[in-house]
């Protein structure tokens, strides 16, 4: 401060407004002056104290305070907000029915149950809010809520006695309550008893109840009967089909909703994107994204994360990154989707760099984040990095490793040929290893030709999980690679005697608005004749270019010519042949396969990209393979 400069005066103290404390003062007006538009419990308590100082906190004033509490967002409510609300209610001389009902609506379980008998004047909303409270609690705790189920039935009886059961809102609350309980019969009776007391919410409640009980056929029949369907009706049906694994049907329902001019809500969009992602169907996913854009639906954090996940799982990792980078706000789910997407596409270093940016942004990684990072290391052979991040997860973030994290590390070490270290790693786990980890070891033995170790591990796995077909197949493959055909026959005979059969391989692809599924040696497709003609043409062109089939993956002790024929009809080859027929020039053939692609089909696909100049993208049971000009993104490391 310069000499001679005037001394600045201290800032004026801010005083709360003062009011005259006289009997005619209006408590509601005072509260309006004391409280902001979005109060918190803390501010309400301060206003209460101020009224007390002014001598205006009489019992007749407390209902005004009580009426303010329901306006408070629940996320801002402290833990003791419920006890304060109840204290106000008990001290109030004339709590309004509205304030009492709002407390029933907002207070956490079990407070509404104890509050309900003390309400001096009840109306139908009193029963509605109490039933909703019980239903929400049941929904949260699941089957353990048998006592709450009884309470709900008791409230139903009280509503009938009070003449409130004919109210539409009470009726809807009853339907929802019985749906949550899983009592489909009572749910349907509550719906059917008063045919004239119904609205779209009533229909939607029954629809959701059937789907909750996995009664898809009954749900579809109910949906078809709804006189006027809203976006909730449609989104509920879409979610129900996804829950039951009917993903293609769910996407068809979503498309029908759009065609009929119903604007989808966020729940329907996120669910449809999830279905497209699980199937790997890009055209369906793009359709949903187009609906979001054309309807002006906000790309919320949930929608953004679902779009990132969909594009990554449909083979368009560049589009996934574009959506991700364009999100104004990202939560941990969006980051996880992008990291896991990069990992699945073999972009290990990109995933690691994104993880480092994630941490720099101040976000805290979850167990799923580390699954993505460790997967990225495994898919790209980043052994040192994988060890580092596993240690970081435990020591810095105190995340206890789960089976998936252990699986990533075993896979990382096994792929790199460090099978002995992988076994030591399993033996040092703090939880009991599951058979999947030993199955990963068995796969590594096959890859690296470790016959003796593979036989030992394989035999133990077969004894521990006799119904798991994968163990037999891997063990037979190990024997086949060593040309021990007698042992292959023994494994196959054992597999047959135990009633276990190898999972059928299939491949999916989208074309002309439809999903096409191909099985091994499939002849059921409507264009089957032409598909095999194209496949013959491909085989001739590849043979001229020097391609020779690798028949080591065929388990049968048969002649090489028969083995070549067996490989030639694998499902992805049929899909590639069909793709050459229907996929327009310049666009890649996109295939989703349920099993890990075999070595010969992998080489076959790479050769097609050279000889026929066609890009192929395959999502198999392990990862993505982007094939172009004879090279694959996996660098033959899968």
Coordinates of C-alpha atoms in Angstrom, one line a residue:
X1 CA 0.0 0.0 0.0
X2 CA 1.3 3.5 -0.9
X3 CA 2.1 6.0 1.9
X4 CA -0.6 8.6 2.3
X5 CA -3.2 6.5 0.5
X6 CA -6.6 6.5 2.1
X7 CA -7.4 3.5 4.2
X8 CA -10.1 1.4 2.4
X9 CA -13.3 1.1 4.5
X10 CA -14.2 -2.4 5.4
X11 CA -17.0 -4.0 3.3
X12 CA -20.5 -3.4 4.7
X13 CA -21.7 -6.2 6.7
X14 CA -24.6 -8.1 5.1
X15 CA -27.6 -8.4 7.4
X16 CA -30.6 -10.6 6.9
X17 CA -33.8 -8.7 6.4
X18 CA -35.7 -7.8 9.5
X19 CA -39.4 -8.0 10.1
X20 CA -41.8 -6.7 12.6
X21 CA -42.9 -9.4 15.0
X22 CA -46.5 -8.9 15.5
X23 CA -49.5 -11.3 15.4
X24 CA -50.8 -10.2 12.1
X25 CA -47.5 -10.9 10.2
X26 CA -48.0 -13.3 7.2
X27 CA -45.8 -16.4 7.7
X28 CA -46.1 -17.4 4.0
X29 CA -44.9 -14.0 2.9
X30 CA -42.0 -14.1 5.4
X31 CA -41.0 -17.5 4.1
X32 CA -41.1 -16.2 0.6
X33 CA -38.7 -13.5 1.5
X34 CA -36.4 -15.7 3.5
X35 CA -36.1 -18.7 1.1
X36 CA -34.8 -18.9 -2.4
X37 CA -36.7 -20.6 -5.2
X38 CA -34.7 -23.8 -4.8
X39 CA -34.3 -24.2 -1.0
X40 CA -32.4 -26.8 0.9
X41 CA -33.2 -28.4 4.2
X42 CA -30.5 -26.3 5.8
X43 CA -32.1 -23.0 4.5
X44 CA -35.5 -24.1 5.7
X45 CA -34.1 -24.8 9.2
X46 CA -32.5 -21.4 9.2
X47 CA -35.8 -19.8 8.2
X48 CA -37.5 -21.8 11.0
X49 CA -34.9 -20.4 13.5
X50 CA -35.6 -16.9 12.2
X51 CA -39.3 -17.2 12.7
X52 CA -38.7 -18.5 16.2
X53 CA -36.6 -15.4 17.0
X54 CA -39.4 -13.2 15.6
X55 CA -41.9 -15.1 17.7
X56 CA -43.8 -16.4 14.7
X57 CA -43.0 -20.1 15.0
X58 CA -46.4 -21.0 16.5
X59 CA -47.9 -24.4 15.7
X60 CA -50.2 -22.8 13.1
X61 CA -47.2 -21.5 11.2
X62 CA -45.4 -24.8 11.0
X63 CA -47.6 -26.2 8.1
X64 CA -46.2 -23.4 5.9
X65 CA -42.7 -24.7 6.6
X66 CA -43.9 -28.3 6.0
X67 CA -45.3 -27.3 2.6
X68 CA -41.9 -25.9 1.5
X69 CA -40.0 -29.2 2.1
X70 CA -41.5 -31.2 -0.8
X71 CA -40.1 -28.6 -3.2
X72 CA -36.6 -29.5 -2.2
X73 CA -34.7 -31.7 -4.7
X74 CA -34.0 -35.0 -3.1
X75 CA -30.3 -34.9 -4.2
X76 CA -29.9 -31.8 -2.0
X77 CA -31.6 -33.3 1.0
X78 CA -29.3 -34.1 3.9
X79 CA -29.4 -37.4 5.7
X80 CA -31.4 -35.8 8.6
X81 CA -34.0 -34.2 6.3
X82 CA -36.5 -37.0 7.0
X83 CA -36.3 -36.6 10.8
X84 CA -36.7 -32.8 10.5
X85 CA -39.7 -33.2 8.3
X86 CA -41.3 -35.7 10.7
X87 CA -40.6 -33.4 13.6
X88 CA -42.3 -30.5 11.9
X89 CA -45.3 -32.7 11.2
X90 CA -45.6 -33.9 14.8
X91 CA -45.4 -30.3 16.1
X92 CA -47.8 -28.9 13.5
X93 CA -51.3 -28.2 14.7
X94 CA -52.9 -28.3 11.3
X95 CA -50.8 -29.9 8.7
X96 CA -52.6 -29.7 5.3
X97 CA -53.5 -32.9 3.5
X98 CA -51.4 -31.7 0.6
X99 CA -48.3 -31.3 2.8
X100 CA -48.9 -34.7 4.5
X101 CA -49.3 -36.4 1.2
X102 CA -46.1 -34.8 -0.2
X103 CA -44.2 -36.2 2.8
X104 CA -45.6 -39.6 2.0
X105 CA -44.3 -39.2 -1.5
X106 CA -40.8 -38.0 -0.6
X107 CA -39.8 -39.6 2.7
X108 CA -37.7 -42.7 2.4
X109 CA -39.0 -46.1 3.5
X110 CA -40.2 -46.9 6.2
X111 CA -41.2 -43.4 7.3
X112 CA -44.3 -43.2 5.2
X113 CA -45.7 -46.4 6.9
X114 CA -45.3 -44.9 10.3
X115 CA -46.6 -41.5 9.1
X116 CA -49.7 -42.8 7.4
X117 CA -51.8 -43.6 10.5
X118 CA -51.1 -40.1 11.9
X119 CA -52.5 -38.2 8.9
X120 CA -55.7 -36.5 10.2
X121 CA -57.4 -36.2 6.8
X122 CA -56.7 -38.6 4.0
X123 CA -57.6 -38.4 0.4
X124 CA -57.0 -40.9 -2.5
X125 CA -53.5 -39.5 -3.0
X126 CA -52.6 -40.6 0.5
X127 CA -53.1 -44.2 -0.6
X128 CA -51.4 -43.6 -3.9
X129 CA -48.2 -42.2 -2.4
X130 CA -48.0 -44.9 0.3
X131 CA -48.4 -47.7 -2.3
X132 CA -45.7 -46.1 -4.4
X133 CA -43.4 -45.9 -1.5
X134 CA -43.9 -49.6 -0.7
X135 CA -43.5 -50.5 -4.4
X136 CA -40.3 -48.6 -4.8
X137 CA -38.8 -50.2 -1.7
X138 CA -39.9 -53.7 -3.0
X139 CA -38.3 -52.9 -6.3
X140 CA -35.0 -52.0 -4.6
X141 CA -34.8 -55.0 -2.2
X142 CA -36.2 -57.7 -4.5
X143 CA -37.5 -61.0 -3.1
X144 CA -36.6 -60.1 0.5
X145 CA -39.6 -57.9 0.7
X146 CA -42.3 -60.4 1.6
X147 CA -43.4 -58.3 4.7
X148 CA -43.8 -55.2 2.4
X149 CA -45.9 -57.3 0.1
X150 CA -48.3 -58.0 3.0
X151 CA -48.3 -54.2 3.9
X152 CA -49.2 -53.3 0.4
X153 CA -52.1 -55.7 0.4
X154 CA -53.2 -54.2 3.8
X155 CA -53.1 -50.7 2.2
X156 CA -55.3 -52.1 -0.6
X157 CA -57.8 -53.2 2.0
X158 CA -57.7 -49.8 3.7
X159 CA -58.3 -48.1 0.4
X160 CA -61.3 -50.2 -0.3
X161 CA -62.7 -49.5 3.2
X162 CA -62.2 -45.8 2.7
X163 CA -63.9 -45.8 -0.7
X164 CA -60.6 -44.7 -2.4
X165 CA -60.0 -47.8 -4.5
X166 CA -62.1 -46.5 -7.3
X167 CA -59.8 -43.6 -7.9
X168 CA -57.7 -43.9 -11.1
X169 CA -54.4 -43.0 -9.4
X170 CA -55.0 -45.5 -6.6
X171 CA -55.9 -48.2 -9.1
X172 CA -52.7 -47.5 -11.1
X173 CA -50.7 -47.7 -7.9
X174 CA -52.3 -51.0 -7.0
X175 CA -51.6 -52.5 -10.5
X176 CA -47.9 -51.3 -10.2
X177 CA -47.6 -52.7 -6.6
X178 CA -48.8 -56.2 -7.6
X179 CA -46.6 -56.1 -10.7
X180 CA -43.5 -55.4 -8.5
X181 CA -44.6 -58.2 -6.2
X182 CA -44.7 -60.6 -9.1
X183 CA -48.3 -61.4 -8.4
X184 CA -49.5 -61.3 -12.0
X185 CA -53.0 -62.7 -11.1
X186 CA -53.7 -59.9 -8.5
X187 CA -52.2 -57.3 -10.9
X188 CA -54.6 -58.4 -13.7
X189 CA -57.6 -58.5 -11.3
X190 CA -56.8 -54.9 -10.1
X191 CA -56.7 -53.9 -13.8
X192 CA -59.9 -55.8 -14.9
X193 CA -62.1 -54.9 -11.9
X194 CA -62.9 -51.4 -13.1
X195 CA -62.7 -51.2 -16.9
X196 CA -63.8 -47.6 -17.0
X197 CA -61.1 -46.5 -14.5
X198 CA -58.2 -46.8 -16.8
X199 CA -55.7 -44.6 -18.7
X200 CA -52.6 -45.3 -20.7
X201 CA -50.6 -45.5 -17.4
X202 CA -52.9 -48.4 -16.3
X203 CA -52.1 -50.3 -19.5
X204 CA -48.4 -49.6 -19.3
X205 CA -48.3 -50.8 -15.7
X206 CA -49.8 -54.2 -16.7
X207 CA -47.5 -54.4 -19.8
X208 CA -44.4 -53.8 -17.5
X209 CA -45.7 -56.3 -15.0
X210 CA -45.9 -59.1 -17.7
X211 CA -42.4 -58.2 -18.9
X212 CA -41.1 -58.2 -15.4
X213 CA -42.5 -61.7 -15.1
X214 CA -40.9 -62.7 -18.4
X215 CA -44.3 -63.3 -19.9
X216 CA -43.4 -61.8 -23.3
X217 CA -46.3 -63.3 -25.3
X218 CA -48.9 -61.9 -22.8
X219 CA -47.1 -58.6 -22.8
X220 CA -47.3 -58.4 -26.6
X221 CA -51.0 -59.3 -26.6
X222 CA -51.5 -56.5 -24.0
X223 CA -49.5 -54.0 -26.1
X224 CA -51.6 -54.8 -29.1
X225 CA -54.8 -54.1 -27.1
X226 CA -53.7 -50.7 -25.8
X227 CA -56.2 -48.2 -27.3
X228 CA -53.7 -45.3 -27.4
X229 CA -50.0 -46.1 -27.0
X230 CA -47.6 -43.4 -25.8
X231 CA -43.8 -43.4 -25.9
X232 CA -43.7 -45.3 -22.5
X233 CA -45.7 -48.2 -24.0
X234 CA -43.3 -48.5 -26.9
X235 CA -40.1 -48.1 -24.8
X236 CA -41.4 -50.7 -22.2
X237 CA -41.9 -53.3 -25.0
X238 CA -38.5 -52.5 -26.5
X239 CA -36.8 -53.0 -23.1
X240 CA -38.8 -56.2 -22.4
X241 CA -37.6 -57.8 -25.6
X242 CA -34.0 -56.8 -24.9
X243 CA -34.3 -58.2 -21.4
X244 CA -35.4 -61.5 -22.9
X245 CA -32.6 -61.6 -25.5
X246 CA -35.0 -60.9 -28.4
X247 CA -32.7 -58.2 -29.8
X248 CA -33.8 -58.3 -33.4
X249 CA -37.5 -58.1 -32.4
X250 CA -36.7 -55.2 -30.1
X251 CA -35.1 -53.3 -32.9
X252 CA -38.1 -54.0 -35.1
X253 CA -40.4 -52.7 -32.4
X254 CA -38.3 -49.5 -32.2
X255 CA -38.5 -49.0 -36.0
X256 CA -42.3 -49.6 -35.9
X257 CA -42.6 -46.9 -33.2
X258 CA -40.7 -44.4 -35.4
X259 CA -42.8 -45.3 -38.5
X260 CA -46.0 -44.7 -36.6
X261 CA -44.8 -41.2 -35.7
X262 CA -44.2 -41.7 -32.0
X263 CA -41.2 -39.7 -30.8
X264 CA -39.0 -42.1 -28.8
X265 CA -37.9 -41.1 -25.3
X266 CA -34.4 -41.5 -24.0
X267 CA -35.1 -44.9 -22.5
X268 CA -36.2 -46.4 -25.8
X269 CA -33.2 -44.9 -27.6
X270 CA -30.6 -46.1 -25.1
X271 CA -32.2 -49.6 -25.1
X272 CA -32.3 -49.8 -28.9
X273 CA -28.7 -48.7 -29.1
X274 CA -27.8 -51.4 -26.6
X275 CA -29.6 -54.1 -28.8
X276 CA -27.8 -52.9 -31.9
X277 CA -24.5 -52.9 -30.0
X278 CA -25.0 -56.5 -28.7
X279 CA -25.7 -57.8 -32.2
X280 CA -23.1 -55.6 -33.9
X281 CA -25.7 -54.4 -36.4
X282 CA -24.4 -51.1 -37.7
X283 CA -27.3 -50.2 -40.0
X284 CA -29.8 -50.6 -37.1
X285 CA -27.6 -48.5 -34.8
X286 CA -27.2 -45.8 -37.5
X287 CA -31.0 -45.8 -37.8
X288 CA -31.4 -45.1 -34.1
X289 CA -28.8 -42.4 -34.2
X290 CA -30.6 -40.8 -37.2
X291 CA -33.8 -40.8 -35.2
X292 CA -32.0 -38.9 -32.4
X293 CA -30.8 -36.3 -34.8
X294 CA -34.1 -35.9 -36.8
X295 CA -36.3 -35.6 -33.7
X296 CA -34.0 -33.2 -31.9
X297 CA -33.6 -35.5 -28.9
X298 CA -30.9 -34.1 -26.6
X299 CA -27.7 -36.2 -26.7
X300 CA -27.6 -36.6 -22.9
X301 CA -24.8 -38.3 -21.1
X302 CA -26.7 -41.6 -21.3
X303 CA -27.4 -41.3 -25.0
X304 CA -23.9 -40.2 -25.7
X305 CA -22.4 -43.2 -23.9
X306 CA -24.8 -45.6 -25.6
X307 CA -23.8 -44.2 -29.0
X308 CA -20.1 -44.6 -28.2
X309 CA -20.7 -48.2 -27.1
X310 CA -22.8 -48.9 -30.2
X311 CA -20.4 -47.6 -32.8
X312 CA -17.5 -49.3 -31.1
X313 CA -19.2 -52.7 -30.9
X314 CA -20.4 -52.3 -34.5
X315 CA -16.9 -51.9 -35.9
X316 CA -16.8 -48.1 -36.3
X317 CA -14.4 -47.1 -33.7
X318 CA -13.6 -43.9 -35.5
X319 CA -17.3 -42.8 -35.3
X320 CA -17.3 -43.8 -31.7
X321 CA -14.4 -41.5 -31.0
X322 CA -16.1 -38.7 -33.0
X323 CA -19.2 -39.0 -30.8
X324 CA -17.1 -39.2 -27.7
X325 CA -15.0 -36.2 -28.5
X326 CA -18.2 -34.2 -29.3
X327 CA -19.9 -34.9 -26.0
X328 CA -20.2 -31.7 -23.9
X329 CA -20.3 -33.7 -20.7
X330 CA -18.9 -37.2 -20.2
X331 CA -19.5 -39.5 -17.2
X332 CA -17.4 -42.5 -16.3
X333 CA -19.7 -44.8 -18.4
X334 CA -18.8 -42.8 -21.6
X335 CA -15.1 -43.0 -20.8
X336 CA -15.4 -46.8 -20.1
X337 CA -17.3 -47.4 -23.3
X338 CA -14.6 -45.6 -25.3
X339 CA -11.6 -47.3 -23.6
X340 CA -13.2 -50.8 -23.9
X341 CA -14.1 -50.0 -27.5
X342 CA -10.5 -49.2 -28.4
X343 CA -9.3 -52.3 -26.6
X344 CA -11.7 -54.5 -28.6
X345 CA -10.3 -53.1 -31.8
X346 CA -6.7 -53.9 -30.8
X347 CA -5.8 -50.2 -30.4
X348 CA -4.0 -50.9 -27.1
X349 CA -1.8 -47.7 -27.0
X350 CA -4.8 -45.5 -27.9
X351 CA -6.8 -47.0 -25.0
X352 CA -3.8 -46.5 -22.6
X353 CA -3.5 -42.9 -23.7
X354 CA -7.2 -42.3 -23.2
X355 CA -7.0 -43.8 -19.8
X356 CA -4.2 -41.4 -18.9
X357 CA -6.3 -38.5 -20.1
X358 CA -9.2 -39.8 -18.1
X359 CA -7.1 -39.7 -14.9
X360 CA -5.8 -36.2 -15.8
X361 CA -9.4 -35.0 -16.1
X362 CA -9.8 -35.8 -12.4
X363 CA -12.1 -38.7 -12.7
X364 CA -11.8 -41.8 -10.6
X365 CA -11.5 -45.1 -12.6
X366 CA -13.9 -48.0 -11.7
X367 CA -13.4 -51.7 -11.9
X368 CA -14.8 -51.6 -15.5
X369 CA -12.3 -49.0 -16.5
X370 CA -9.5 -51.3 -15.5
X371 CA -11.1 -54.2 -17.3
X372 CA -10.9 -52.1 -20.5
X373 CA -7.3 -51.0 -19.9
X374 CA -6.1 -54.6 -19.1
X375 CA -8.0 -55.9 -22.1
X376 CA -6.2 -53.3 -24.2
X377 CA -2.9 -54.5 -23.0
X378 CA -3.8 -58.1 -23.6
X379 CA -5.0 -57.6 -27.1
X380 CA -1.9 -55.7 -28.1
X381 CA 0.7 -57.7 -26.2
X382 CA 1.6 -54.8 -23.8
X383 CA 2.9 -57.1 -21.1
X384 CA 4.8 -54.5 -19.0
X385 CA 1.9 -52.0 -19.3
X386 CA -0.5 -54.7 -18.1
X387 CA 1.5 -55.5 -15.1
X388 CA 1.8 -51.8 -14.3
X389 CA -2.0 -51.1 -14.5
X390 CA -2.9 -54.1 -12.5
X391 CA -0.6 -52.9 -9.7
X392 CA -1.9 -49.4 -10.0
X393 CA -5.5 -50.6 -9.7
X394 CA -4.8 -52.3 -6.4
X395 CA -2.2 -50.0 -4.8
X396 CA -3.4 -46.6 -5.8
X397 CA -7.1 -47.0 -6.3
X398 CA -7.7 -49.8 -3.8
X399 CA -9.9 -51.7 -6.2
X400 CA -9.9 -55.4 -5.3
X401 CA -9.3 -57.5 -8.5
X402 CA -12.3 -59.4 -9.7
X403 CA -12.4 -62.5 -11.9
X404 CA -12.5 -60.4 -15.0
X405 CA -9.3 -58.5 -14.0
X406 CA -7.5 -61.8 -13.3
X407 CA -8.8 -63.2 -16.6
X408 CA -7.3 -60.2 -18.5
X409 CA -3.9 -60.7 -16.9
X410 CA -3.9 -64.5 -17.5
X411 CA -4.9 -63.9 -21.1
X412 CA -2.1 -61.2 -21.4
X413 CA 0.6 -63.5 -20.1
X414 CA -0.7 -66.6 -21.9
X415 CA -0.9 -64.8 -25.3
X416 CA 2.7 -63.6 -24.8
X417 CA 3.9 -67.2 -24.2
X418 CA 4.5 -66.6 -20.5
X419 CA 2.3 -69.6 -19.6
X420 CA 4.3 -70.6 -16.5
X421 CA 4.0 -67.1 -15.1
X422 CA 0.3 -67.1 -15.9
X423 CA -0.1 -70.3 -13.9
X424 CA 1.8 -68.8 -11.0
X425 CA -0.4 -65.7 -11.2
X426 CA -3.5 -67.9 -10.9
X427 CA -2.1 -69.8 -7.9
X428 CA -1.4 -66.5 -6.1
X429 CA -5.0 -65.1 -6.5
X430 CA -6.8 -64.1 -3.4
X431 CA -10.0 -65.6 -4.7
X432 CA -10.7 -69.1 -6.0
X433 CA -10.0 -69.2 -9.7
X434 CA -12.9 -70.2 -11.9
X435 CA -12.7 -72.7 -14.8
X436 CA -12.6 -69.8 -17.3
X437 CA -9.0 -68.9 -16.2
X438 CA -7.8 -72.5 -16.7
X439 CA -9.6 -72.5 -20.0
X440 CA -7.5 -69.5 -21.0
X441 CA -4.4 -71.4 -20.0
X442 CA -5.6 -74.3 -22.1
X443 CA -6.1 -72.0 -25.1
X444 CA -2.5 -70.7 -24.6
X445 CA -1.2 -74.3 -24.6
X446 CA -2.9 -74.8 -27.9
X447 CA -1.5 -71.6 -29.4
X448 CA 2.1 -72.3 -28.2
X449 CA 2.0 -76.1 -28.8
X450 CA 2.5 -77.1 -25.1
X451 CA 1.2 -80.6 -25.4
X452 CA 1.9 -82.1 -22.0
X453 CA 0.8 -79.1 -20.0
X454 CA -2.3 -78.7 -22.2
X455 CA -3.3 -82.3 -21.7
X456 CA -3.0 -82.0 -17.9
X457 CA -5.0 -78.8 -17.7
X458 CA -7.6 -80.1 -20.3
X459 CA -8.3 -83.4 -18.5
X460 CA -8.8 -81.5 -15.2
X461 CA -11.2 -79.1 -16.8
X462 CA -13.2 -81.8 -18.4
X463 CA -13.6 -83.6 -15.1
X464 CA -14.6 -80.4 -13.3
X465 CA -17.0 -79.2 -16.0
X466 CA -18.1 -82.3 -18.0
X467 CA -20.9 -80.4 -19.8
X468 CA -18.7 -77.6 -21.2
X469 CA -18.0 -78.3 -24.8
X470 CA -15.2 -75.8 -25.2
X471 CA -12.8 -77.8 -23.0
X472 CA -13.2 -80.9 -25.1
X473 CA -12.7 -78.9 -28.3
X474 CA -9.5 -77.2 -27.1
X475 CA -8.1 -80.5 -25.8
X476 CA -8.9 -82.2 -29.1
X477 CA -7.3 -79.3 -30.9
X478 CA -4.1 -79.8 -28.9
X479 CA -4.0 -83.5 -29.8
X480 CA -4.8 -82.7 -33.4
X481 CA -2.0 -80.2 -33.7
X482 CA 0.3 -82.9 -32.5
X483 CA -1.3 -85.4 -35.0
X484 CA -2.4 -87.7 -32.1
X485 CA -5.5 -88.8 -33.8
X486 CA -6.2 -91.7 -31.5
X487 CA -6.4 -89.3 -28.6
X488 CA -8.6 -86.9 -30.7
X489 CA -11.1 -89.8 -31.2
X490 CA -11.0 -90.6 -27.5
X491 CA -11.9 -87.0 -26.6
X492 CA -14.7 -86.9 -29.2
X493 CA -16.0 -90.2 -27.9
X494 CA -16.0 -89.0 -24.3
X495 CA -17.7 -85.8 -25.4
X496 CA -20.4 -87.8 -27.2
X497 CA -20.9 -90.2 -24.3
X498 CA -21.6 -87.4 -21.9
X499 CA -24.2 -85.8 -24.2
X500 CA -22.0 -82.7 -24.9
X501 CA -21.9 -81.3 -28.5
X502 CA -19.8 -78.6 -29.9
X503 CA -21.5 -75.2 -30.1
X504 CA -22.6 -74.5 -33.7
X505 CA -20.7 -71.6 -35.3
X506 CA -22.8 -68.9 -36.9
X507 CA -22.2 -65.6 -38.6
X508 CA -24.6 -62.6 -38.9
X509 CA -24.6 -59.7 -41.4
X510 CA -26.9 -56.9 -42.3
X511 CA -28.0 -56.4 -45.9
X512 CA -30.9 -54.7 -47.5
X513 CA -32.5 -53.9 -44.2
X514 CA -32.5 -57.5 -42.9
X515 CA -30.3 -59.6 -40.7
X516 CA -29.0 -62.7 -42.3
X517 CA -27.7 -65.6 -40.3
X518 CA -25.4 -68.3 -41.7
X519 CA -24.5 -71.7 -40.1
X520 CA -21.7 -74.1 -41.0
X521 CA -22.7 -75.7 -44.3
X522 CA -25.9 -73.7 -44.4
X523 CA -28.2 -74.3 -47.4
X524 CA -31.4 -72.6 -45.9
X525 CA -30.8 -69.1 -47.2
X526 CA -33.1 -68.1 -50.1
X527 CA -30.0 -67.2 -52.2
X528 CA -28.1 -70.4 -51.2
X529 CA -27.4 -71.6 -54.7
X530 CA -25.9 -68.3 -55.8
X531 CA -23.9 -68.0 -52.5
X532 CA -22.2 -71.3 -53.2
X533 CA -21.5 -70.3 -56.8
X534 CA -19.8 -67.1 -55.5
X535 CA -17.9 -69.2 -52.9
X536 CA -16.6 -71.5 -55.7
X537 CA -15.4 -68.5 -57.6
X538 CA -13.6 -67.1 -54.6
X539 CA -11.9 -70.4 -53.9
X540 CA -10.7 -70.6 -57.5
X541 CA -9.4 -67.0 -57.5
X542 CA -7.6 -67.6 -54.2
X543 CA -6.1 -70.9 -55.3
X544 CA -4.7 -69.1 -58.4
X545 CA -3.2 -66.5 -56.1
X546 CA -1.4 -69.3 -54.1
X547 CA -3.7 -69.8 -51.2
X548 CA -3.5 -73.3 -49.6
X549 CA -5.9 -74.3 -46.8
X550 CA -4.6 -74.8 -43.3
X551 CA -6.5 -77.9 -42.1
X552 CA -4.8 -78.2 -38.7
X553 CA -8.0 -76.9 -37.0
X554 CA -10.1 -79.8 -38.3
X555 CA -10.3 -82.4 -35.6
X556 CA -11.3 -85.4 -37.7
X557 CA -8.8 -88.1 -38.7
X558 CA -9.8 -87.9 -42.3
X559 CA -8.0 -87.1 -45.5
X560 CA -6.8 -83.6 -46.3
X561 CA -9.2 -83.3 -49.2
X562 CA -12.2 -83.9 -46.8
X563 CA -10.7 -81.5 -44.3
X564 CA -10.5 -78.8 -46.9
X565 CA -14.1 -79.3 -47.8
X566 CA -15.1 -79.1 -44.1
X567 CA -13.4 -75.7 -43.8
X568 CA -14.8 -74.4 -47.0
X569 CA -18.3 -74.2 -45.7
X570 CA -17.6 -72.3 -42.4
X571 CA -20.2 -69.7 -41.7
X572 CA -18.1 -66.6 -42.2
X573 CA -17.1 -67.8 -45.7
X574 CA -20.8 -68.1 -46.6
X575 CA -21.3 -64.6 -45.2
X576 CA -18.4 -63.2 -47.2
X577 CA -19.8 -64.7 -50.4
X578 CA -23.2 -63.2 -49.7
X579 CA -21.5 -59.9 -48.9
X580 CA -19.8 -59.8 -52.3
X581 CA -23.3 -60.2 -53.8
X582 CA -25.1 -57.5 -51.9
X583 CA -22.7 -55.0 -50.3
X584 CA -22.2 -52.0 -52.5
X585 CA -18.7 -51.2 -53.9
X586 CA -16.6 -49.2 -51.5
X587 CA -18.3 -50.4 -48.4
X588 CA -16.8 -53.1 -46.2
X589 CA -18.4 -56.5 -45.5
X590 CA -19.3 -56.5 -41.8
X591 CA -19.7 -59.9 -40.1
X592 CA -20.5 -60.8 -36.5
X593 CA -19.4 -64.3 -35.5
X594 CA -20.3 -66.1 -32.2
X595 CA -17.1 -68.1 -32.0
X596 CA -13.4 -67.2 -32.3
X597 CA -12.5 -67.2 -35.9
X598 CA -10.3 -70.2 -36.9
X599 CA -6.8 -69.7 -38.3
X600 CA -7.6 -70.8 -41.8
X601 CA -10.8 -68.6 -42.1
X602 CA -8.7 -65.7 -40.9
X603 CA -6.1 -66.3 -43.6
X604 CA -8.9 -66.9 -46.2
X605 CA -10.5 -63.6 -45.3
X606 CA -7.2 -61.7 -45.6
X607 CA -6.6 -63.2 -49.0
X608 CA -10.1 -62.1 -50.1
X609 CA -9.2 -58.5 -49.3
X610 CA -6.2 -58.7 -51.7
X611 CA -7.6 -60.8 -54.5
X612 CA -11.0 -59.2 -54.7
X613 CA -10.1 -55.8 -53.2
X614 CA -12.8 -55.9 -50.6
X615 CA -12.5 -54.7 -47.0
X616 CA -13.8 -57.1 -44.4
X617 CA -14.6 -56.4 -40.7
X618 CA -15.2 -59.4 -38.4
X619 CA -16.3 -59.2 -34.8
X620 CA -15.7 -62.7 -33.4
X621 CA -16.0 -64.0 -29.9
X622 CA -12.6 -62.5 -29.0
X623 CA -12.1 -59.2 -30.7
X624 CA -12.5 -57.2 -34.0
X625 CA -10.6 -58.0 -37.1
X626 CA -10.2 -55.2 -39.6
X627 CA -8.9 -56.8 -42.8
X628 CA -7.6 -54.8 -45.8
X629 CA -5.0 -55.4 -48.5
X630 CA -4.0 -58.7 -47.0
X631 CA -3.4 -57.4 -43.5
X632 CA -5.5 -57.6 -40.3
X633 CA -5.6 -55.1 -37.4
X634 CA -4.9 -57.9 -35.0
X635 CA -1.5 -58.5 -36.6
X636 CA -2.4 -62.2 -36.4
X637 CA -2.3 -61.9 -32.6
X638 CA -5.6 -63.1 -31.3

